[in-house]
CSV table of C-alpha atoms in Angstrom, one decimal:
chain,number,residue,atom,x,y,z
A,29,UNK,CA,0.0,0.0,0.0
A,30,UNK,CA,1.6,3.2,-1.1
A,31,UNK,CA,0.4,6.8,-1.3
A,32,UNK,CA,2.3,9.8,-2.7
A,33,UNK,CA,1.7,13.5,-3.3
A,34,UNK,CA,3.8,14.8,-6.2
A,35,UNK,CA,4.5,18.5,-6.7
A,36,UNK,CA,6.1,17.9,-10.1
A,37,UNK,CA,4.7,16.2,-13.3
A,38,UNK,CA,4.9,12.4,-13.4
A,39,UNK,CA,4.2,9.8,-16.0
A,40,UNK,CA,1.7,7.2,-14.6
A,41,UNK,CA,2.7,4.3,-16.8
A,42,UNK,CA,6.4,4.9,-16.2
A,43,UNK,CA,5.6,5.1,-12.5
A,44,UNK,CA,3.8,1.7,-12.7
A,45,UNK,CA,6.6,0.1,-14.5
A,46,UNK,CA,9.0,1.1,-11.8
A,47,UNK,CA,6.7,0.4,-8.9
A,48,UNK,CA,5.8,-3.1,-10.1
A,49,UNK,CA,9.5,-4.0,-10.5
A,50,UNK,CA,10.0,-3.2,-6.8
A,51,UNK,CA,7.1,-5.2,-5.5
A,52,UNK,CA,7.6,-8.8,-4.4
A,53,UNK,CA,4.3,-10.2,-5.8
A,54,UNK,CA,5.1,-11.0,-9.4
A,55,UNK,CA,3.2,-14.1,-10.3
A,56,UNK,CA,0.7,-13.6,-7.4
A,57,UNK,CA,-1.6,-11.2,-9.1
A,58,UNK,CA,-3.9,-12.0,-12.0
A,59,UNK,CA,-5.5,-8.6,-12.2
A,60,UNK,CA,-4.4,-5.0,-12.1
A,61,UNK,CA,-7.0,-2.2,-12.4
A,62,UNK,CA,-5.6,1.3,-13.1
A,63,UNK,CA,-7.2,4.6,-13.3
A,64,UNK,CA,-5.5,7.8,-14.5
A,65,UNK,CA,-7.1,11.2,-14.2
A,66,UNK,CA,-5.7,13.8,-16.5
A,67,UNK,CA,-6.2,17.5,-17.0
A,68,UNK,CA,-8.5,18.4,-19.8
A,69,UNK,CA,-8.1,21.6,-21.9
A,70,UNK,CA,-11.8,22.2,-21.7
A,71,UNK,CA,-14.2,22.3,-18.7
A,72,UNK,CA,-17.8,23.5,-18.2
A,73,UNK,CA,-17.9,25.1,-21.6
A,74,UNK,CA,-14.6,27.0,-21.4
A,75,UNK,CA,-11.0,26.5,-22.5
A,76,UNK,CA,-8.7,25.9,-19.6
A,77,UNK,CA,-5.0,26.9,-20.1
A,78,UNK,CA,-3.6,25.9,-16.7
A,79,UNK,CA,-4.6,24.6,-13.3
A,80,UNK,CA,-3.4,24.9,-9.7
A,81,UNK,CA,-4.1,22.1,-7.3
A,82,UNK,CA,-4.1,23.0,-3.7
A,83,UNK,CA,-4.2,20.5,-0.9
A,84,UNK,CA,-4.2,20.3,2.9
A,85,UNK,CA,-0.8,18.8,3.7
A,86,UNK,CA,-1.1,16.1,6.4
A,87,UNK,CA,-4.9,15.6,6.1
A,88,UNK,CA,-4.6,14.7,2.4
A,89,UNK,CA,-2.1,11.9,3.2
A,90,UNK,CA,-4.2,10.8,6.1
A,91,UNK,CA,-7.3,10.4,4.0
A,92,UNK,CA,-5.5,8.7,1.1
A,93,UNK,CA,-4.1,6.2,3.7
A,94,UNK,CA,-7.5,5.8,5.3
A,95,UNK,CA,-9.3,5.0,2.0
A,96,UNK,CA,-6.5,2.7,1.0
A,97,UNK,CA,-7.0,0.8,4.3
A,98,UNK,CA,-10.8,0.7,3.8
A,99,UNK,CA,-10.3,-0.8,0.4
A,100,UNK,CA,-7.9,-3.4,1.7
A,101,UNK,CA,-10.5,-4.3,4.4
A,102,UNK,CA,-13.4,-4.6,2.0
A,103,UNK,CA,-11.7,-6.5,-0.9
A,104,UNK,CA,-9.2,-9.3,-1.2
A,105,UNK,CA,-6.4,-7.3,-2.8
A,106,UNK,CA,-2.6,-7.7,-2.8
A,107,UNK,CA,-1.7,-4.0,-3.1
A,108,UNK,CA,-2.9,-0.5,-3.9
A,109,UNK,CA,-1.3,2.7,-5.0
A,110,UNK,CA,-2.4,6.3,-5.1
A,111,UNK,CA,-0.3,9.1,-6.6
A,112,UNK,CA,-1.7,12.6,-6.8
A,113,UNK,CA,-0.3,15.8,-8.3
A,114,UNK,CA,-0.4,19.2,-6.5
A,115,UNK,CA,0.8,22.6,-7.7
A,116,UNK,CA,0.8,24.1,-11.2
A,117,UNK,CA,-0.2,22.0,-14.1
A,118,UNK,CA,-1.0,22.1,-17.8
A,119,UNK,CA,-3.6,20.4,-20.1
A,120,UNK,CA,-2.9,16.7,-20.5
A,121,UNK,CA,-0.8,16.5,-17.3
A,122,UNK,CA,-1.7,13.5,-15.2
A,123,UNK,CA,-3.5,14.5,-12.0
A,124,UNK,CA,-4.1,11.2,-10.3
A,125,UNK,CA,-3.0,7.5,-10.6
A,126,UNK,CA,-4.8,4.8,-8.8
A,127,UNK,CA,-3.8,1.1,-9.1
A,128,UNK,CA,-5.0,-2.1,-7.4
A,129,UNK,CA,-3.5,-5.5,-7.7
A,130,UNK,CA,-5.5,-8.7,-6.9
A,131,UNK,CA,-5.6,-12.4,-7.7
A,132,UNK,CA,-9.0,-12.1,-9.5
A,133,UNK,CA,-10.4,-9.2,-11.5
A,134,UNK,CA,-13.6,-8.3,-9.5
A,135,UNK,CA,-11.6,-7.1,-6.4
A,136,UNK,CA,-9.3,-5.0,-8.5
A,137,UNK,CA,-12.1,-3.4,-10.5
A,138,UNK,CA,-14.2,-2.7,-7.4
A,139,UNK,CA,-11.4,-1.5,-5.2
A,140,UNK,CA,-9.9,0.9,-7.8
A,141,UNK,CA,-13.3,2.5,-8.4
A,142,UNK,CA,-13.9,2.8,-4.6
A,143,UNK,CA,-10.5,4.5,-4.2
A,144,UNK,CA,-11.3,7.0,-6.9
A,145,UNK,CA,-14.8,7.8,-5.7
A,146,UNK,CA,-13.7,8.2,-2.1
A,147,UNK,CA,-10.7,10.3,-3.1
A,148,UNK,CA,-13.0,12.6,-5.1
A,149,UNK,CA,-15.4,13.0,-2.2
A,150,UNK,CA,-13.1,13.0,0.8
A,151,UNK,CA,-9.5,13.8,0.1
A,152,UNK,CA,-8.8,17.6,0.6
A,153,UNK,CA,-7.7,18.8,-2.8
A,154,UNK,CA,-9.0,21.8,-4.7
A,155,UNK,CA,-8.6,22.8,-8.3
A,156,UNK,CA,-8.3,26.4,-9.6
A,157,UNK,CA,-8.6,26.8,-13.3
A,158,UNK,CA,-7.0,29.5,-15.4
A,159,UNK,CA,-9.2,30.5,-18.3
A,160,UNK,CA,-8.4,33.0,-21.0
A,161,UNK,CA,-9.1,36.1,-18.9
A,162,UNK,CA,-9.6,34.9,-15.3
A,163,UNK,CA,-9.2,32.1,-12.8
A,164,UNK,CA,-12.0,30.2,-11.1
A,165,UNK,CA,-12.2,27.6,-8.4
A,166,UNK,CA,-13.8,24.3,-9.5
A,167,UNK,CA,-16.9,24.2,-7.2
A,168,UNK,CA,-17.9,20.7,-7.3
A,169,UNK,CA,-16.6,17.3,-8.3
A,170,UNK,CA,-18.8,15.5,-10.8
B,29,UNK,CA,12.6,43.4,39.9
B,30,UNK,CA,11.5,44.8,36.6
B,31,UNK,CA,13.5,42.2,34.8
B,32,UNK,CA,11.8,39.4,36.9
B,33,UNK,CA,8.3,40.8,36.2
B,34,UNK,CA,9.1,40.9,32.5
B,35,UNK,CA,10.3,37.3,32.6
B,36,UNK,CA,7.0,36.2,34.3
B,37,UNK,CA,5.0,38.1,31.7
B,38,UNK,CA,7.0,36.5,28.9
B,39,UNK,CA,6.4,33.1,30.4
B,40,UNK,CA,2.7,33.8,30.6
B,41,UNK,CA,2.7,34.9,27.0
B,42,UNK,CA,4.5,31.7,26.0
B,43,UNK,CA,2.0,29.6,27.8
B,44,UNK,CA,-0.8,31.6,26.2
B,45,UNK,CA,0.8,31.3,22.8
B,46,UNK,CA,1.4,27.5,22.8
B,47,UNK,CA,-1.2,26.1,25.2
B,48,UNK,CA,-4.4,28.2,25.3
B,49,UNK,CA,-5.0,28.6,21.6
B,50,UNK,CA,-6.7,26.9,18.8
B,51,UNK,CA,-5.0,26.8,15.3
B,52,UNK,CA,-7.3,27.7,12.5
B,53,UNK,CA,-6.7,27.0,8.8
B,54,UNK,CA,-8.6,28.1,5.7
B,55,UNK,CA,-8.2,26.6,2.3
B,56,UNK,CA,-8.9,27.3,-1.4
B,57,UNK,CA,-11.8,29.6,-2.2
B,58,UNK,CA,-12.7,30.0,1.5
B,59,UNK,CA,-9.2,31.2,2.2
B,60,UNK,CA,-9.6,33.8,-0.5
B,61,UNK,CA,-13.1,34.9,0.7
B,62,UNK,CA,-12.2,35.1,4.3
B,63,UNK,CA,-8.8,36.6,3.6
B,64,UNK,CA,-7.1,34.3,6.2
B,65,UNK,CA,-4.9,31.3,5.8
B,66,UNK,CA,-3.5,30.3,9.2
B,67,UNK,CA,-4.6,32.0,12.4
B,68,UNK,CA,-4.5,31.3,16.1
B,69,UNK,CA,-7.4,32.2,18.3
B,70,UNK,CA,-7.6,32.1,22.1
B,71,UNK,CA,-9.5,29.1,23.5
B,72,UNK,CA,-11.4,31.3,26.0
B,73,UNK,CA,-15.1,31.2,25.2
B,74,UNK,CA,-14.7,28.8,22.3
B,75,UNK,CA,-16.4,25.4,22.8
B,76,UNK,CA,-17.3,24.3,19.3
B,77,UNK,CA,-16.0,24.4,15.7
B,78,UNK,CA,-18.8,27.0,15.0
B,79,UNK,CA,-17.5,29.1,17.9
B,80,UNK,CA,-14.0,28.9,16.4
B,81,UNK,CA,-15.3,30.0,13.0
B,82,UNK,CA,-17.1,33.0,14.6
B,83,UNK,CA,-14.0,34.0,16.6
B,84,UNK,CA,-11.6,33.7,13.6
B,85,UNK,CA,-13.8,35.4,11.0
B,86,UNK,CA,-15.4,37.9,13.4
B,87,UNK,CA,-18.9,36.4,12.9
B,88,UNK,CA,-18.9,36.2,9.2
B,89,UNK,CA,-21.6,34.1,7.7
B,90,UNK,CA,-20.3,30.6,7.0
B,91,UNK,CA,-20.9,29.7,3.3
B,92,UNK,CA,-23.2,26.7,2.7
B,93,UNK,CA,-21.3,23.5,2.0
B,94,UNK,CA,-18.3,24.6,4.1
B,95,UNK,CA,-16.4,21.5,5.3
B,96,UNK,CA,-14.8,21.3,8.7
B,97,UNK,CA,-12.0,19.2,10.1
B,98,UNK,CA,-10.5,19.0,13.6
B,99,UNK,CA,-7.0,17.5,13.8
B,100,UNK,CA,-7.5,16.4,10.1
B,101,UNK,CA,-10.7,14.5,10.6
B,102,UNK,CA,-14.0,15.6,9.3
B,103,UNK,CA,-16.4,16.9,12.0
B,104,UNK,CA,-19.7,18.9,12.2
B,105,UNK,CA,-20.0,22.5,13.4
B,106,UNK,CA,-21.1,21.3,16.8
B,107,UNK,CA,-17.9,19.3,17.4
B,108,UNK,CA,-16.2,20.3,20.7
B,109,UNK,CA,-12.7,21.8,20.3
B,110,UNK,CA,-9.9,21.6,22.8
B,111,UNK,CA,-6.8,23.8,23.4
B,112,UNK,CA,-4.2,23.0,20.8
B,113,UNK,CA,-6.6,21.6,18.2
B,114,UNK,CA,-6.1,22.3,14.6
B,115,UNK,CA,-9.4,23.4,13.1
B,116,UNK,CA,-9.8,23.6,9.3
B,117,UNK,CA,-12.5,25.2,7.1
B,118,UNK,CA,-12.7,24.5,3.4
B,119,UNK,CA,-15.0,24.3,0.4
B,120,UNK,CA,-16.1,21.0,-1.2
B,121,UNK,CA,-13.1,19.1,-2.3
B,122,UNK,CA,-12.4,18.8,-6.0
B,123,UNK,CA,-9.4,16.4,-6.4
B,124,UNK,CA,-8.9,13.4,-8.6
C,17,UNK,CA,-10.3,1.9,-31.4
C,18,UNK,CA,-7.6,-0.6,-31.7
C,19,UNK,CA,-7.3,-4.4,-31.1
C,20,UNK,CA,-4.3,-6.6,-31.4
C,21,UNK,CA,-3.3,-10.2,-30.9
C,22,UNK,CA,0.3,-10.6,-29.8
C,23,UNK,CA,2.2,-13.9,-30.1
C,24,UNK,CA,5.2,-12.5,-28.2
C,25,UNK,CA,5.4,-11.1,-24.7
C,26,UNK,CA,4.5,-7.4,-24.4
C,27,UNK,CA,4.7,-4.8,-21.6
C,28,UNK,CA,1.3,-3.2,-21.1
C,29,UNK,CA,2.5,0.1,-19.6
C,30,UNK,CA,5.2,0.5,-22.2
C,31,UNK,CA,2.5,-0.2,-24.8
C,32,UNK,CA,0.2,2.5,-23.3
C,33,UNK,CA,3.0,5.0,-23.3
C,34,UNK,CA,3.6,4.5,-27.0
C,35,UNK,CA,0.0,4.2,-27.9
C,36,UNK,CA,-1.0,7.5,-26.2
C,37,UNK,CA,1.8,9.3,-27.9
C,38,UNK,CA,0.4,8.4,-31.2
C,39,UNK,CA,-3.2,9.4,-30.5
C,40,UNK,CA,-4.5,12.9,-31.3
C,41,UNK,CA,-6.6,13.4,-28.2
C,42,UNK,CA,-4.1,14.7,-25.6
C,43,UNK,CA,-6.0,17.2,-23.5
C,44,UNK,CA,-9.4,15.8,-24.5
C,45,UNK,CA,-9.6,13.0,-22.0
C,46,UNK,CA,-9.9,13.4,-18.3
C,47,UNK,CA,-10.1,9.7,-17.5
C,48,UNK,CA,-8.3,6.5,-18.5
C,49,UNK,CA,-9.3,3.2,-17.1
C,50,UNK,CA,-6.9,0.3,-17.6
C,51,UNK,CA,-7.1,-3.4,-16.9
C,52,UNK,CA,-4.2,-5.8,-17.1
C,53,UNK,CA,-4.7,-9.5,-16.7
C,54,UNK,CA,-1.5,-11.4,-15.9
C,55,UNK,CA,-0.6,-15.1,-15.6
C,56,UNK,CA,-0.5,-16.3,-12.0
C,57,UNK,CA,1.9,-19.0,-10.8
C,58,UNK,CA,-0.9,-20.7,-8.9
C,59,UNK,CA,-4.4,-21.7,-10.0
C,60,UNK,CA,-7.1,-23.9,-8.6
C,61,UNK,CA,-4.8,-25.2,-5.8
C,62,UNK,CA,-1.9,-26.1,-8.0
C,63,UNK,CA,1.4,-24.5,-9.1
C,64,UNK,CA,1.4,-23.5,-12.8
C,65,UNK,CA,4.7,-23.4,-14.5
C,66,UNK,CA,3.7,-22.3,-18.0
C,67,UNK,CA,0.6,-21.7,-20.1
C,68,UNK,CA,-0.4,-22.0,-23.7
C,69,UNK,CA,-3.1,-19.6,-25.1
C,70,UNK,CA,-4.9,-20.9,-28.2
C,71,UNK,CA,-7.3,-18.8,-30.2
C,72,UNK,CA,-9.5,-18.9,-33.2
C,73,UNK,CA,-7.7,-16.6,-35.7
C,74,UNK,CA,-10.3,-14.4,-37.4
C,75,UNK,CA,-13.1,-15.0,-35.0
C,76,UNK,CA,-11.1,-13.7,-32.1
C,77,UNK,CA,-10.4,-10.4,-33.9
C,78,UNK,CA,-14.0,-10.2,-35.0
C,79,UNK,CA,-15.3,-10.4,-31.5
C,80,UNK,CA,-12.8,-8.0,-30.0
C,81,UNK,CA,-13.8,-5.6,-32.6
C,82,UNK,CA,-17.5,-6.3,-32.0
C,83,UNK,CA,-17.3,-5.7,-28.2
C,84,UNK,CA,-15.2,-2.6,-28.8
C,85,UNK,CA,-17.9,-1.2,-31.0
C,86,UNK,CA,-20.6,-2.2,-28.5
C,87,UNK,CA,-18.7,-0.3,-25.8
C,88,UNK,CA,-18.4,2.8,-28.0
C,89,UNK,CA,-22.2,2.7,-28.6
C,90,UNK,CA,-23.1,2.3,-25.0
C,91,UNK,CA,-20.7,4.9,-23.4
C,92,UNK,CA,-19.4,8.2,-24.4
C,93,UNK,CA,-15.8,7.3,-24.8
C,94,UNK,CA,-12.9,8.7,-26.9
C,95,UNK,CA,-11.0,5.5,-27.6
C,96,UNK,CA,-10.5,1.9,-26.5
C,97,UNK,CA,-7.7,-0.5,-26.8
C,98,UNK,CA,-7.6,-4.3,-26.4
C,99,UNK,CA,-4.3,-6.3,-26.6
C,100,UNK,CA,-4.3,-10.0,-26.0
C,101,UNK,CA,-1.5,-12.5,-25.9
C,102,UNK,CA,-1.6,-16.0,-27.5
C,103,UNK,CA,1.0,-18.7,-27.5
C,104,UNK,CA,3.4,-19.9,-24.9
C,105,UNK,CA,3.7,-17.9,-21.7
C,106,UNK,CA,5.3,-17.9,-18.3
C,107,UNK,CA,4.0,-16.8,-14.8
C,108,UNK,CA,3.8,-13.0,-14.5
C,109,UNK,CA,3.5,-12.5,-18.2
C,110,UNK,CA,0.7,-10.1,-19.2
C,111,UNK,CA,-2.2,-11.8,-20.9
C,112,UNK,CA,-4.5,-9.0,-21.7
C,113,UNK,CA,-4.5,-5.2,-21.7
C,114,UNK,CA,-7.7,-3.2,-21.9
C,115,UNK,CA,-7.8,0.6,-21.8
C,116,UNK,CA,-10.6,3.1,-22.3
C,117,UNK,CA,-10.2,6.9,-22.6
C,118,UNK,CA,-13.1,9.3,-21.9
C,119,UNK,CA,-13.8,12.8,-20.8
C,120,UNK,CA,-15.3,11.7,-17.4
C,121,UNK,CA,-14.5,8.8,-15.3
C,122,UNK,CA,-17.8,6.8,-15.2
C,123,UNK,CA,-17.7,6.0,-18.9
C,124,UNK,CA,-14.1,4.8,-18.7
C,125,UNK,CA,-14.7,2.6,-15.6
C,126,UNK,CA,-17.9,1.1,-17.0
C,127,UNK,CA,-16.7,0.5,-20.5
C,128,UNK,CA,-13.4,-1.1,-19.5
C,129,UNK,CA,-15.2,-3.5,-17.2
C,130,UNK,CA,-17.7,-4.3,-20.0
C,131,UNK,CA,-14.8,-5.0,-22.4
C,132,UNK,CA,-13.2,-7.4,-19.9
C,133,UNK,CA,-16.4,-9.2,-19.1
C,134,UNK,CA,-17.4,-9.6,-22.7
C,135,UNK,CA,-13.9,-10.6,-23.7
C,136,UNK,CA,-14.0,-13.3,-21.0
C,137,UNK,CA,-17.3,-14.7,-22.0
C,138,UNK,CA,-17.3,-14.3,-25.8
C,139,UNK,CA,-13.8,-14.0,-27.3
C,140,UNK,CA,-12.5,-17.4,-28.5
C,141,UNK,CA,-9.4,-17.9,-26.4
C,142,UNK,CA,-8.5,-21.1,-24.5
C,143,UNK,CA,-5.9,-21.6,-21.8
C,144,UNK,CA,-3.9,-24.8,-21.2
C,145,UNK,CA,-1.9,-24.8,-18.1
C,146,UNK,CA,1.4,-26.8,-17.5
C,147,UNK,CA,1.5,-28.2,-14.0
C,148,UNK,CA,4.4,-30.1,-12.4
C,149,UNK,CA,3.5,-33.4,-14.0
C,150,UNK,CA,0.8,-32.8,-16.5
C,151,UNK,CA,-1.1,-30.2,-18.6
C,152,UNK,CA,-4.8,-29.3,-18.2
C,153,UNK,CA,-7.2,-27.1,-20.1
C,154,UNK,CA,-8.8,-24.4,-18.0
C,155,UNK,CA,-12.4,-25.4,-18.1
C,156,UNK,CA,-14.2,-22.3,-17.1
C,157,UNK,CA,-13.6,-18.6,-16.7
C,158,UNK,CA,-14.4,-17.2,-13.3
D,22,UNK,CA,-9.9,-37.9,-75.4
D,23,UNK,CA,-8.4,-39.4,-72.3
D,24,UNK,CA,-6.8,-36.0,-71.6
D,25,UNK,CA,-10.2,-34.3,-72.0
D,26,UNK,CA,-12.0,-36.7,-69.7
D,27,UNK,CA,-9.3,-36.3,-67.1
D,28,UNK,CA,-9.7,-32.6,-67.4
D,29,UNK,CA,-13.5,-32.8,-66.9
D,30,UNK,CA,-13.0,-35.1,-63.9
D,31,UNK,CA,-10.5,-32.7,-62.5
D,32,UNK,CA,-12.9,-29.8,-62.9
D,33,UNK,CA,-15.6,-31.8,-61.2
D,34,UNK,CA,-13.3,-32.6,-58.3
D,35,UNK,CA,-12.4,-28.9,-58.1
D,36,UNK,CA,-16.0,-28.0,-58.0
D,37,UNK,CA,-16.6,-30.6,-55.3
D,38,UNK,CA,-13.6,-29.5,-53.3
D,39,UNK,CA,-14.4,-25.8,-53.3
D,40,UNK,CA,-18.1,-25.6,-53.6
D,41,UNK,CA,-20.0,-28.6,-52.3
D,42,UNK,CA,-18.2,-28.8,-48.9
D,43,UNK,CA,-18.5,-27.4,-45.4
D,44,UNK,CA,-15.3,-26.5,-43.6
D,45,UNK,CA,-15.2,-27.7,-40.0
D,46,UNK,CA,-12.8,-26.6,-37.2
D,47,UNK,CA,-12.3,-27.9,-33.7
D,48,UNK,CA,-10.4,-26.0,-31.0
D,49,UNK,CA,-8.7,-26.5,-27.7
D,50,UNK,CA,-9.8,-29.5,-25.6
D,51,UNK,CA,-12.5,-30.5,-28.1
D,52,UNK,CA,-9.8,-30.6,-30.8
D,53,UNK,CA,-7.9,-33.0,-28.7
D,54,UNK,CA,-10.9,-35.1,-27.7
D,55,UNK,CA,-12.2,-35.5,-31.2
D,56,UNK,CA,-8.7,-35.9,-32.7
D,57,UNK,CA,-9.5,-33.5,-35.5
D,58,UNK,CA,-8.5,-29.9,-36.2
D,59,UNK,CA,-9.7,-28.9,-39.7
D,60,UNK,CA,-11.8,-31.1,-41.9
D,61,UNK,CA,-14.0,-30.7,-44.9
D,62,UNK,CA,-17.2,-32.6,-45.2
D,63,UNK,CA,-19.6,-32.9,-48.1
D,64,UNK,CA,-22.7,-30.7,-47.9
D,65,UNK,CA,-24.9,-33.6,-49.1
D,66,UNK,CA,-27.4,-34.5,-46.3
D,67,UNK,CA,-26.1,-31.8,-43.9
D,68,UNK,CA,-28.6,-29.1,-43.1
D,69,UNK,CA,-27.7,-28.0,-39.6
D,70,UNK,CA,-24.7,-27.4,-37.4
D,71,UNK,CA,-25.7,-30.5,-35.6
D,72,UNK,CA,-25.7,-32.5,-38.8
D,73,UNK,CA,-22.2,-31.1,-39.5
D,74,UNK,CA,-21.0,-32.3,-36.1
D,75,UNK,CA,-22.4,-35.7,-36.7
D,76,UNK,CA,-20.9,-36.1,-40.1
D,77,UNK,CA,-17.5,-34.8,-39.0
D,78,UNK,CA,-17.2,-36.8,-35.8
D,79,UNK,CA,-19.0,-39.9,-37.1
D,80,UNK,CA,-21.9,-39.4,-34.6
D,81,UNK,CA,-19.8,-38.9,-31.5
D,82,UNK,CA,-21.7,-37.5,-28.6
D,83,UNK,CA,-21.3,-33.7,-28.4
D,84,UNK,CA,-20.0,-32.7,-25.0
D,85,UNK,CA,-22.2,-30.4,-22.9
D,86,UNK,CA,-21.3,-26.8,-23.1
D,87,UNK,CA,-19.9,-27.1,-26.6
D,88,UNK,CA,-20.0,-23.8,-28.4
D,89,UNK,CA,-20.7,-23.5,-32.1
D,90,UNK,CA,-19.9,-20.8,-34.7
D,91,UNK,CA,-20.8,-20.4,-38.3
D,92,UNK,CA,-18.6,-18.1,-40.3
D,93,UNK,CA,-17.2,-16.8,-37.0
D,94,UNK,CA,-20.5,-16.0,-35.4
D,95,UNK,CA,-22.0,-17.9,-32.5
D,96,UNK,CA,-25.0,-20.0,-33.5
D,97,UNK,CA,-27.1,-22.8,-32.0
D,98,UNK,CA,-27.0,-26.5,-33.1
D,99,UNK,CA,-30.2,-26.0,-35.2
D,100,UNK,CA,-28.6,-23.2,-37.3
D,101,UNK,CA,-28.8,-24.0,-41.0
D,102,UNK,CA,-25.5,-24.4,-42.8
D,103,UNK,CA,-24.7,-23.6,-46.5
D,104,UNK,CA,-22.1,-24.9,-48.9
D,105,UNK,CA,-18.8,-23.1,-48.2
D,106,UNK,CA,-19.6,-22.3,-44.5
D,107,UNK,CA,-17.0,-22.5,-41.9
D,108,UNK,CA,-18.4,-24.3,-38.9
D,109,UNK,CA,-16.4,-24.3,-35.6
D,110,UNK,CA,-16.9,-26.3,-32.4
D,111,UNK,CA,-15.1,-25.4,-29.2
D,112,UNK,CA,-15.3,-25.6,-25.4
D,113,UNK,CA,-16.2,-22.6,-23.2
D,114,UNK,CA,-13.8,-19.8,-23.8
D,115,UNK,CA,-11.2,-19.0,-21.1
D,116,UNK,CA,-9.3,-15.9,-22.3
D,117,UNK,CA,-8.5,-12.7,-20.5
């Protein structure tokens, strides 16, 4: 179980390649479910040129850890990973990477979706978008 | 004697600063609206998270949907606060 | 929409890195849901040392294409990818990679799971496992 | 004349080989059980997928759960077959 807050751009698939190499469970898992959230260049009808992601240091890690533990309690999984960007980012930049490893696919699918939904509703992150002529806080996660 | 009284006063201040306060944090749009990021308030007369909001913001109306945390756990406005607590106010989260 | 049958080992995350570089939808997608199925070294209570994946050339591609089109009809997705191994493989080798790109996460999650479930129930692939002292056909997908 | 008759016979054979047959395929455990991979059978007297099975396997019992496809689409045993069809028999699929 690993969580990480990144203040610099990261490449999710490169991250997974390296992370999996370090784990000791090669041959144990039959299923890996991965979710990557990326910054879009368009939101709520407007072009978005940049974004700032603010977080609550300490509480964010605590909640990412908490939801990871909840997932491990609810499903029979081998490992989970959450990586989340903060700071200044540009369109197409990865924002979040969630991955779950399990013996069979149902647990990986269910747990990865759980992690994303809980992260979206409980982890203290906030997005501020830069439009052509102004900035705006994203008000609600959909 | 003057030196000793000053020392006593300094110690009282130190005790006040570290022990009789509540630490308040505001994030994101709420930080910008309230115009405060991190503040300390005296614990005196502050029993709940709502009291802490009122003290820190000088009785500003709390926006609907404001989320509250004490020591990094979500709580309601009626949650009791203790000396040394970290109380945070922020808008709905939008990560992921 | 891309489907591919591989008769040599492949690295799913490396594949995704290269695939995404070639697509023209950077900045358009906010969600990527990925599933990787890998060979386990243990199945139904026995150690598995190797596996052979047989398929029905022509029909397999037809069904992978068909289920990809079904997913694109049912959900608002930008692209989907299915890569599947055939031939001789070893524990920890990736068997299948499914990926779906969409603007918002629900479609990517739903469509990727649909692709996997439909692939498992309809695409003509068959697994034969090598155990310590014999081989056996896997009789049923769970 | 002998040459011509041979040519006619060859053409008839060619017609028979390419036009009046059904192509049968077996896969995976069923291929091993039946001992056949690819065979051609004459269309004569074969109307359905079940008939094709019976002709190709010499009336062997069809295992429960056998899946059938005609021209790479799943069908039932009652599905009608035409000359030139590719009929496949295989066990439950186990990919992914």
